[in-house]
Short mmCIF file of C-alpha atoms in Angstrom, two decimals:
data_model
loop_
_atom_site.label_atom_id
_atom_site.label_comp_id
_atom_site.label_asym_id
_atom_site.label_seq_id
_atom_site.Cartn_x
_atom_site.Cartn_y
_atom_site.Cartn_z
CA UNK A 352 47.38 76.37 -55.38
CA UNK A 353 50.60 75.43 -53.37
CA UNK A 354 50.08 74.27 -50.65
CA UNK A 355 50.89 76.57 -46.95
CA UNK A 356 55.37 75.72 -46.27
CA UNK A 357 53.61 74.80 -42.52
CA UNK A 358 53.08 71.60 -41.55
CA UNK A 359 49.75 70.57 -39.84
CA UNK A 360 51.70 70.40 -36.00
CA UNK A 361 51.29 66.73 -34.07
CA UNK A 362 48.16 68.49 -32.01
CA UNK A 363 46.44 68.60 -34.54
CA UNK A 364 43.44 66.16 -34.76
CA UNK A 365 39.34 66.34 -35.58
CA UNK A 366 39.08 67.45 -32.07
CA UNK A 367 38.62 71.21 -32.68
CA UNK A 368 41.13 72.74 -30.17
CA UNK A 369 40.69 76.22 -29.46
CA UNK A 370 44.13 77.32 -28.23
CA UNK A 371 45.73 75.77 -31.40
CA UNK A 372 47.27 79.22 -32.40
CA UNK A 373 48.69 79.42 -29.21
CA UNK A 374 50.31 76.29 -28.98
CA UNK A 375 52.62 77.64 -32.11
CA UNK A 376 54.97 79.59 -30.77
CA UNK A 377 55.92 81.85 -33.47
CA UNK A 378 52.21 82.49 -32.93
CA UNK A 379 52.76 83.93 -29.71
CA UNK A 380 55.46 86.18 -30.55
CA UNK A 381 53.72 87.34 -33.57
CA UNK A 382 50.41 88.09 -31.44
CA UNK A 383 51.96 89.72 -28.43
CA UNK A 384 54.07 92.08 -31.04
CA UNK A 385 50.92 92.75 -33.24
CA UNK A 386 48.81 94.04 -30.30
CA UNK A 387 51.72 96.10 -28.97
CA UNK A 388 51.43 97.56 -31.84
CA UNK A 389 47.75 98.14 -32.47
CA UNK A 390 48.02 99.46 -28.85
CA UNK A 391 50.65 102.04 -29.68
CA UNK A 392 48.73 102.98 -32.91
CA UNK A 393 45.54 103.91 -31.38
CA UNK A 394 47.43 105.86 -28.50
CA UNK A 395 49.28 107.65 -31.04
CA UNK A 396 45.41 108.41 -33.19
CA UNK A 397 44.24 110.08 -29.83
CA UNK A 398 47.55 112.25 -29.46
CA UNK A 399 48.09 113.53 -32.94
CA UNK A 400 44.15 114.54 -32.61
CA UNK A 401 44.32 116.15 -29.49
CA UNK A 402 47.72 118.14 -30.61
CA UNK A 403 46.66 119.37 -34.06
CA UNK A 404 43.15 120.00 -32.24
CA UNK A 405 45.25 122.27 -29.19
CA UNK A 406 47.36 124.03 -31.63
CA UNK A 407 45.16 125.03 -34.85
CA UNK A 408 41.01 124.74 -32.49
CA UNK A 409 40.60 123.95 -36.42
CA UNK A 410 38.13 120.79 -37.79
CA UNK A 411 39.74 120.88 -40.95
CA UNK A 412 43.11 120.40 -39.68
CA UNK A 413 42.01 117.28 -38.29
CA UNK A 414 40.60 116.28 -41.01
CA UNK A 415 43.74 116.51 -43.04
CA UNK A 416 45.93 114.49 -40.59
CA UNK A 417 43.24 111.31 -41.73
CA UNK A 418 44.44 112.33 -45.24
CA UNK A 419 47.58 112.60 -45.01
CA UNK A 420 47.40 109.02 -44.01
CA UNK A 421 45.20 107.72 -46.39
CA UNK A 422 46.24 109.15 -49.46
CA UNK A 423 49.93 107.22 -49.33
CA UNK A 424 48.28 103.82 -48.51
CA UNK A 425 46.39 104.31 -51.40
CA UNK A 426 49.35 106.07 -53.97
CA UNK A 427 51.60 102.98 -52.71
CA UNK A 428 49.37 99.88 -52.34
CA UNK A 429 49.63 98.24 -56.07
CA UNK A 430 53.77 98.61 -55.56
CA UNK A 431 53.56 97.50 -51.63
CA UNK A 432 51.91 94.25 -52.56
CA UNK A 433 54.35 93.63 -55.72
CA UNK A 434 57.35 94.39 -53.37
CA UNK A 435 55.31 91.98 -50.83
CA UNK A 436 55.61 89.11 -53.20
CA UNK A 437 58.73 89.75 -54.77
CA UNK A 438 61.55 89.91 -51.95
CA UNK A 439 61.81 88.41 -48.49
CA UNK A 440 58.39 89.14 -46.72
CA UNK A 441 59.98 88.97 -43.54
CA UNK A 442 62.03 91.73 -44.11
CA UNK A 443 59.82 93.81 -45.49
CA UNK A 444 57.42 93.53 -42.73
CA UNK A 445 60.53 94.85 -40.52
CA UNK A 446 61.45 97.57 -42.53
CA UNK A 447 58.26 98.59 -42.53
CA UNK A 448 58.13 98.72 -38.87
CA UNK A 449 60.94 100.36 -38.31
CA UNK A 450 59.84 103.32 -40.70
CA UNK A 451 57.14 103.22 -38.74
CA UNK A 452 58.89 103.99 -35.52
CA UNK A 453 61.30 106.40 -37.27
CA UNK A 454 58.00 108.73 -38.04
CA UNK A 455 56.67 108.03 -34.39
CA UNK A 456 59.82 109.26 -33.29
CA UNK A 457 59.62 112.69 -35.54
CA UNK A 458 56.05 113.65 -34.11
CA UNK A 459 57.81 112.86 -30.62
CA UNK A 460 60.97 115.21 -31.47
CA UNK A 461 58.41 118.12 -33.21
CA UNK A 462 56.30 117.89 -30.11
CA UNK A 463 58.66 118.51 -27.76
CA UNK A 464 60.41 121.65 -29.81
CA UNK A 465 56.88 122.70 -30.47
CA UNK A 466 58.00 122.31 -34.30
CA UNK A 467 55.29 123.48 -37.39
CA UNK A 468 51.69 121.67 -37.72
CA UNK A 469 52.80 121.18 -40.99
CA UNK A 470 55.91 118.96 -39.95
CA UNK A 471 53.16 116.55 -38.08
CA UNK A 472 51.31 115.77 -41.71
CA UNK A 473 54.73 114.93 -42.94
CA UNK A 474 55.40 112.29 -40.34
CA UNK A 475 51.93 111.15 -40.92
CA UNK A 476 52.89 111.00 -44.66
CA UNK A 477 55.59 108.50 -43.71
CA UNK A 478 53.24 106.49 -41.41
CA UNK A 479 50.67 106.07 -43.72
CA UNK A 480 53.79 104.80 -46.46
CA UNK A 481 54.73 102.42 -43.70
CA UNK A 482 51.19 101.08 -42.97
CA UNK A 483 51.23 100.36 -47.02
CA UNK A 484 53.83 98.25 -47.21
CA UNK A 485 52.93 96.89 -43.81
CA UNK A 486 49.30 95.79 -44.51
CA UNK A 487 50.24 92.95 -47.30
CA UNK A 488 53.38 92.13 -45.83
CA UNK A 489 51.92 91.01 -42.12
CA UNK A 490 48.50 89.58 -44.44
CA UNK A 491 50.99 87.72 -46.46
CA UNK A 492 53.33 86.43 -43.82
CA UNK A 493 50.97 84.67 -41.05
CA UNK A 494 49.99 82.07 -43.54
CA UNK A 495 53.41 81.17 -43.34
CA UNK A 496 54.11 81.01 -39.92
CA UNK A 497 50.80 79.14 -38.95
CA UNK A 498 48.84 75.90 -40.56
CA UNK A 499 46.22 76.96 -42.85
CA UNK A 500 44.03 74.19 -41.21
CA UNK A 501 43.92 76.13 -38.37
CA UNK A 502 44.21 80.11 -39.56
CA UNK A 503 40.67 80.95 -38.82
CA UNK A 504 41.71 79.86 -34.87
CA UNK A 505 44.50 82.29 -35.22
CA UNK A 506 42.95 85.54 -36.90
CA UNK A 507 40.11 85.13 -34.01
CA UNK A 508 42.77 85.55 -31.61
CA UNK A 509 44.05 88.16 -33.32
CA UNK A 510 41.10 90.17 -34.09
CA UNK A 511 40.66 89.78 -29.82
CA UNK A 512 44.25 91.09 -29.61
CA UNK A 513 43.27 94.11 -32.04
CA UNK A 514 39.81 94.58 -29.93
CA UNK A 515 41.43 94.74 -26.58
CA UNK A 516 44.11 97.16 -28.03
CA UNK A 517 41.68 99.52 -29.69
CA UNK A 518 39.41 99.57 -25.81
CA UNK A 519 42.78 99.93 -24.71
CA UNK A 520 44.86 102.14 -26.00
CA UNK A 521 42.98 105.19 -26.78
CA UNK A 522 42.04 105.24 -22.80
CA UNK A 523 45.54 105.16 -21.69
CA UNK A 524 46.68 107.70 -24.28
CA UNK A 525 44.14 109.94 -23.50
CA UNK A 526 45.15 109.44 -19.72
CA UNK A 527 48.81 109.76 -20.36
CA UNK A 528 47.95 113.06 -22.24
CA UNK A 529 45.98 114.33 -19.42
CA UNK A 530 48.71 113.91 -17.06
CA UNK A 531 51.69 115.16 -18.71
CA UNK A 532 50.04 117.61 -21.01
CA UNK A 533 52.14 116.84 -23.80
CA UNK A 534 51.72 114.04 -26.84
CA UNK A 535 55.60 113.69 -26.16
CA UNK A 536 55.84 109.96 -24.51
CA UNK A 537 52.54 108.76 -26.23
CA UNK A 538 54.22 109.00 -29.69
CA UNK A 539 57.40 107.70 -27.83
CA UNK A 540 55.49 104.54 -26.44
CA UNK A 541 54.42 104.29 -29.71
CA UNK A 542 58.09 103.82 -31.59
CA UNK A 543 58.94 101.89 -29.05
CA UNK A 544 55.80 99.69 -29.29
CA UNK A 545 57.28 99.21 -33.30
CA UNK A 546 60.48 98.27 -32.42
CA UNK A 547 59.42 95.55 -30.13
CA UNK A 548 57.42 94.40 -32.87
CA UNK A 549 60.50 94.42 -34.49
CA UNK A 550 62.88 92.60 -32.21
CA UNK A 551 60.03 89.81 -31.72
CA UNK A 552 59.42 89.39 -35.62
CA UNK A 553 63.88 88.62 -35.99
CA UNK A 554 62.96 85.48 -33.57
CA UNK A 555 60.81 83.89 -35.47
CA UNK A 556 62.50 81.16 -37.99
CA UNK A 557 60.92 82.01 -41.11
CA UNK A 558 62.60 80.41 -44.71
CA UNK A 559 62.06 82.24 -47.80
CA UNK A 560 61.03 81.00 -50.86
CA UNK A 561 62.94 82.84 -53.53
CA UNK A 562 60.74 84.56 -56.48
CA UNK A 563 60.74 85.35 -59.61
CA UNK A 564 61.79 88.93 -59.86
CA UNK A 565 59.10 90.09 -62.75
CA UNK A 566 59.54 93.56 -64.03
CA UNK A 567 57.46 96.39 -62.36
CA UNK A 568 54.97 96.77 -65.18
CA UNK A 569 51.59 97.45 -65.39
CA UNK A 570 50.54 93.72 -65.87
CA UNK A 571 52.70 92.68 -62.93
CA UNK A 572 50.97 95.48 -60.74
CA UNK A 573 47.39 94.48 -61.80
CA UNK A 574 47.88 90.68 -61.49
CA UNK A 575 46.02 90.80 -58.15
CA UNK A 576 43.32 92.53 -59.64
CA UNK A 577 42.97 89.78 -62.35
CA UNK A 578 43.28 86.84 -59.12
CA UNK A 579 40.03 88.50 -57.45
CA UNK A 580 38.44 88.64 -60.67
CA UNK A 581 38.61 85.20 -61.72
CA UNK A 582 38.21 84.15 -57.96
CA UNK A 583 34.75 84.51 -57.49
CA UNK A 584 34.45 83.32 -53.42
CA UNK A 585 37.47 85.99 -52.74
CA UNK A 586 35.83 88.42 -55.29
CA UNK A 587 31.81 88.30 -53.64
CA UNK A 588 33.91 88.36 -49.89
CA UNK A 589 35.69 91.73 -50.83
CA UNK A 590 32.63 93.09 -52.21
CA UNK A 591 30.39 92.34 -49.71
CA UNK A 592 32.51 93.97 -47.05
CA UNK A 593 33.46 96.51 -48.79
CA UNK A 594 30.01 97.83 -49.46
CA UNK A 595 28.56 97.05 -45.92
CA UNK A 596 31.50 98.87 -44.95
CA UNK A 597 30.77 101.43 -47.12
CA UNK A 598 26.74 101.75 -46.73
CA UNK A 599 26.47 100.51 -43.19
CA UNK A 600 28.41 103.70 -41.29
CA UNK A 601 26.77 104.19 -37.54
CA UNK A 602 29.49 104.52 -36.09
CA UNK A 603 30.32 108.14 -38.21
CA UNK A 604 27.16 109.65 -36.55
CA UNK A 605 27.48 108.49 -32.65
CA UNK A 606 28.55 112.11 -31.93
CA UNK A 607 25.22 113.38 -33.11
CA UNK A 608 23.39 110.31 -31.54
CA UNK A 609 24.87 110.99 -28.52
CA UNK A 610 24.46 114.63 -28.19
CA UNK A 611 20.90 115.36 -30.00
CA UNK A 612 18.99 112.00 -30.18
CA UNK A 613 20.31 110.10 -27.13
CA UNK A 614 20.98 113.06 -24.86
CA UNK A 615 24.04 111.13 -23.14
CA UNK A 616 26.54 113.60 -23.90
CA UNK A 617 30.21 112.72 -23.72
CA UNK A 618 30.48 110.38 -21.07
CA UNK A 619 27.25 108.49 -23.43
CA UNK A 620 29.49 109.08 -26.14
CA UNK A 621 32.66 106.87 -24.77
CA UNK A 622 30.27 104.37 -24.11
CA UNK A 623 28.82 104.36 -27.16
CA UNK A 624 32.59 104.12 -28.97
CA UNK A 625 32.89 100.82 -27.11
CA UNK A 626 30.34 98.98 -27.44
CA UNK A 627 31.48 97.53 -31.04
CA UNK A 628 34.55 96.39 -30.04
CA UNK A 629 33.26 95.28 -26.45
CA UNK A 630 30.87 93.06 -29.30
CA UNK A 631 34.23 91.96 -31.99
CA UNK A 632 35.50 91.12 -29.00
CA UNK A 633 33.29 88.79 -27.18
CA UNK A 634 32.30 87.30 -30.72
CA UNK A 635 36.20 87.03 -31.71
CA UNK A 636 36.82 84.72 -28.32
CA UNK A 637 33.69 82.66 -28.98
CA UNK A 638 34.91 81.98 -32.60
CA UNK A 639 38.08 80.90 -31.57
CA UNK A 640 36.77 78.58 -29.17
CA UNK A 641 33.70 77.01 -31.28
CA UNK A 642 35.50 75.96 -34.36
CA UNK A 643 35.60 76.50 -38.03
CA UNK A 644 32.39 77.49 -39.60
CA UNK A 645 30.74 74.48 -41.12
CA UNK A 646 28.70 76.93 -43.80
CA UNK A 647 30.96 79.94 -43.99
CA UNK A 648 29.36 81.24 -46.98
CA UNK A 649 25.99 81.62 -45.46
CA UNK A 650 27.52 82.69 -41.91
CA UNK A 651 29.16 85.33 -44.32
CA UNK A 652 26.15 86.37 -45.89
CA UNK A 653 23.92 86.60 -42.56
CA UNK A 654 26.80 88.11 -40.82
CA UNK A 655 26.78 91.52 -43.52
CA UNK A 656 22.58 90.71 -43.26
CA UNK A 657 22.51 91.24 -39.37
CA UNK A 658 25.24 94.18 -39.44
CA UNK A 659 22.58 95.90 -41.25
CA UNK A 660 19.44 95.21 -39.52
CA UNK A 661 21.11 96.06 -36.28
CA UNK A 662 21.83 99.01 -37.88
CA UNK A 663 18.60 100.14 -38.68
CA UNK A 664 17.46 99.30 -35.36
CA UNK A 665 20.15 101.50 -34.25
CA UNK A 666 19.06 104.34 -36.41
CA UNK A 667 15.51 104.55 -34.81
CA UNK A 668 16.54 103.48 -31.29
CA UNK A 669 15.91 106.65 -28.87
CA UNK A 670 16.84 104.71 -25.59
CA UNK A 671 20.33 104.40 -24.60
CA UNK A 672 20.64 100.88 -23.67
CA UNK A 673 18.40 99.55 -26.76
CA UNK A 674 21.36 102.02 -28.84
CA UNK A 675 24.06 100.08 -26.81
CA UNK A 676 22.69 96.69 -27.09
CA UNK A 677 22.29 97.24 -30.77
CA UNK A 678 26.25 98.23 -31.13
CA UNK A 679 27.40 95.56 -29.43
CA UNK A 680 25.63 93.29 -31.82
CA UNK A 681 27.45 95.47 -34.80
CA UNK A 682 30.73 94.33 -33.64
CA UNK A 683 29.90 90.96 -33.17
CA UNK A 684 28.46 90.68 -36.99
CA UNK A 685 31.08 93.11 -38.26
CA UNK A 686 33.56 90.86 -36.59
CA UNK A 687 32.38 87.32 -38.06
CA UNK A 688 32.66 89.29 -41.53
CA UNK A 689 36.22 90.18 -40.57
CA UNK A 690 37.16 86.68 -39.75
CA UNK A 691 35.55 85.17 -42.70
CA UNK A 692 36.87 87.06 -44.74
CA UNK A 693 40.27 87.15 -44.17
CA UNK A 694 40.64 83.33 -43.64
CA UNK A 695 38.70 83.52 -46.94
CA UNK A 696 40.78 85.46 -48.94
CA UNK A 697 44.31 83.70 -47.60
CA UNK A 698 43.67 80.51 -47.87
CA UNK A 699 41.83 80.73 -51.53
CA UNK A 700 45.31 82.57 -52.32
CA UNK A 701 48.17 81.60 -54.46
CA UNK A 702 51.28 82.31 -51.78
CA UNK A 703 53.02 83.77 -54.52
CA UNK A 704 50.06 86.24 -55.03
CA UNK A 705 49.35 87.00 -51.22
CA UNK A 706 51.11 90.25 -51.46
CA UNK A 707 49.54 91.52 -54.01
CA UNK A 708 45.99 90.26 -52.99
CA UNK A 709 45.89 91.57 -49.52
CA UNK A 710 47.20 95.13 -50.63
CA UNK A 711 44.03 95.16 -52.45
CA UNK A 712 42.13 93.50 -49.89
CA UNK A 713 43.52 96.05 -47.34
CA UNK A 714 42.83 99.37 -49.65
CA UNK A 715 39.50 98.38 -50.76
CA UNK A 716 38.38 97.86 -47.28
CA UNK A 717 40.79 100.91 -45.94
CA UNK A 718 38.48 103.50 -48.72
CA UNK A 719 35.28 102.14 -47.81
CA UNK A 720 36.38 103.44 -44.57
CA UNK A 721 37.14 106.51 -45.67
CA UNK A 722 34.06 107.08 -48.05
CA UNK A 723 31.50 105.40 -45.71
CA UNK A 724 32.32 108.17 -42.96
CA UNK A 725 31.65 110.78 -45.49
CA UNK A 726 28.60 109.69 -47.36
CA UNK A 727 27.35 108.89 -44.08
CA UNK A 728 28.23 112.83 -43.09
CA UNK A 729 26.57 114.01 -46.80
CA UNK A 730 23.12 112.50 -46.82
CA UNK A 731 22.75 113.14 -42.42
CA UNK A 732 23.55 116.85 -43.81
CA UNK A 733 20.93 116.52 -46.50
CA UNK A 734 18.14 114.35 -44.72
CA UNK A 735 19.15 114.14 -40.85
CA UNK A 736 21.38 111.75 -38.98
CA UNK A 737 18.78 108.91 -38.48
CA UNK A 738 17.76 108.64 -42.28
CA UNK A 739 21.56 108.32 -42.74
CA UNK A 740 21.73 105.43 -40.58
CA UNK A 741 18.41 103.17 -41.51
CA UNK A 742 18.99 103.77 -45.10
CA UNK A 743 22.61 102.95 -44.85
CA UNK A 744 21.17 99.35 -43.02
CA UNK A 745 18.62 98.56 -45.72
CA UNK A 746 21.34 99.11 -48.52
CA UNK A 747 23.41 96.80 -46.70
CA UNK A 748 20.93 94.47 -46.46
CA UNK A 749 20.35 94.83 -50.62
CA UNK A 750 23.60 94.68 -51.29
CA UNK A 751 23.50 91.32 -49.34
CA UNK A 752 20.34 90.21 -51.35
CA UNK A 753 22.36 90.75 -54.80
CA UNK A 754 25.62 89.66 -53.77
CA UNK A 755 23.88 85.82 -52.50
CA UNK A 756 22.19 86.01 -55.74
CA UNK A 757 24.89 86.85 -57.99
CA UNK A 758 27.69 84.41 -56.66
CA UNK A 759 25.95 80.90 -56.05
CA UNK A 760 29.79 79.96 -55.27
CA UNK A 761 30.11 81.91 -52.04
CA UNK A 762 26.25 80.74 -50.82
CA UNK A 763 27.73 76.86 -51.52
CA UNK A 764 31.26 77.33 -49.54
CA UNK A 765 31.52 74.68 -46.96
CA UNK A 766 34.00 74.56 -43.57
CA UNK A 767 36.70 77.74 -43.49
CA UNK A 768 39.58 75.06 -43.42
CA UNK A 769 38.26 72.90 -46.39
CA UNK A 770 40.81 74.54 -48.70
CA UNK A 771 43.55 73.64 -46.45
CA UNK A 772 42.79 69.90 -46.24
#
């Protein structure tokens, strides 16, 4: 595997120091840019629902703005990460934010002519084109900016960065909404937040190591798919998220928790929203501060193992703080998953492959999304809400069971920084 272009920077040492990431400064840039951005994305989730919502009073036309997003991340993700690894990463990381803005700034110009619904799924088209190109380019560009001996230090900053903006930026949306009764500025803010992204990212000295320019065939497309394959620690990582992802989905049935279970209505509700990331959060800090995992394999494994016991507690809570207590400790487990796994799957990565890895990373994890909400929705429509839940926790917690059992190699992984050495 080559080894990361960054060299280990003098403050380095044994000592684990937990504003390492910090002390980079293309780190800082990168960081403040990247929850800008986050910021402006969830602003602009809460204004495209409450518009579609004010103009159609139609479910199903909010359910198509999620698709309209989806379905390009998925149509473009095998060419995003083969462009990724291909040309200058740097650039396509800025192109893609600047597409990005431009379709922020078409929902701002159709909201304030009062322009078609329809027009709104088209500039949620181009977003979600953006966002593929955007997820493997920004996945495969940090490892170059910052040491790989300390990259676990700097994704727990930035999953705290991503935290704060999703408690964030959804309340001052929503407020910003209220007040000037339009989606207008929010979508505004929301370019704007792209382009700064943008003007930070052309600061940062980044060199770029020229590629080979393979063909776009079929084999050059799947080559990521044959790297996780044959990679069994990145392979049983993927999978195991993925599926607790995909099994484990609470969070799809808080609005029936909170309105016919819990009894807390919406005000419950909010609450209820926060209390994972108020978790990722606190968990995300603590990481960053504590030091690489010395068994990251097992912390892995027990991570996915507690998101779905809390989960099942969860499921047959009827007490409001027991429900809250039990969320928080989601987001902390779902957020050591998130760190592992990422530092996992870029530092057991080829740079040349990067690209084309965390495209896959980023749609495998970006479906179960998608699919967990919905066969969460099927079987509470089949068997009620809280069967949904607990039997989503125990097949987490089997999934867990076969996954330890079937790769030995992820149980036996050692420090998160071991690779980097």
């Amino acid at each position: 595997m080559q080894s990361n272009i960054v060299s280990p920077p003098p403050f380095l040492s044994k000592a684990h120091d937990p504003y390492a990431a910090w002390r980079v400064p293309a780190f800082r840039r990168y960081f403040i840019g990247n929850a800008v951005l986050f910021a402006g994305w969830q602003m602009q989730k809460v204004a495209v629902g409450w518009e579609i919502y004010e103009r159609t009073g139609s479910a199903l036309y909010l359910g198509y703005a999620g698709l309209a997003q989806f379905f390009p991340q998925v149509l473009w993700a095998l060419v995003a990460g083969h462009v990724t690894d291909t040309f200058n990463r740097k650039r396509v990381f800025m192109c893609a934010l600047a597409f990005n803005a431009l379709a922020s700034l078409g929902l701002a110009l159709n909201s304030v002519r009062g322009g078609s619904v329809y027009w709104i799924y088209g500039c949620l088209f181009a977003t979600g084109t953006a966002r593929a190109f955007f997820i493997p380019a920004r996945a495969a560009f940090l490892p170059r900016i910052i040491p790989l001996q300390i990259f676990s230090n700097a994704v727990s900053w930035n999953s705290t960065g991503f935290e704060i903006a999703s408690m964030t930026g959804p309340a001052i949306g929503g407020l910003l909404i209220g007040f000037f009764r339009s989606a207008t500025l929010v979508y505004t803010i929301t370019a704007a937040g792209a382009l700064t992204f943008v003007v930070l990212l052309s600061t940062i000295l980044y060199k770029h190591q020229p590629q080979d320019r393979p063909p776009l065939t079929v084999r050059a497309l799947s080559a990521g798919f044959r790297f996780i394959w044959k990679q069994k620690v990145v392979l049983s990582a993927v999978m195991l998220d993925m599926f607790g992802v995909l099994l484990g989905g609470a969070t799809a049935m808080m609005p029936i928790y909170a309105k016919d279970i819990l009894q807390v209505g919406p005000r419950g509700l909010g609450w209820l929203m926060a209390a994972p990331s108020i978790g990722a959060c606190s968990m995300a800090l603590l990481q960053a501060h504590r030091g690489p995992l010395q068994k990251a394999g097992r912390t892995l494994l027990f991570a996915v193992a507690g998101f779905g016991t809390v989960t099942i507690v969860f499921g047959i809570s009827r007490h409001f703080w027991l429900s809250m207590a039990m969320l928080c400790l989601l987001g902390s487990c779902d957020n050591i998953s998130v760190v592992v796994r990422s530092t996992l799957v870029q530092v057991l990565t080829p740079d040349e492959m990067r690209g084309r890895v965390s495209a896959l990373n980023g749609l495998f994890i970006g479906t179960s999304n998608e699919l967990g909400a919905f066969e969460s929705g099927l079987v509470a429509g089949l068997f009620g809400a809280t069967f949904s839940v607990v039997s989503g926790g125990i097949g987490t917690i089997l999934v867990v069971a076969a996954i330890a059992w079937l790769f030995p190699q992820l149980r036996r992984y050692g420090r998160l920084d071991e690779t980097a050495q």
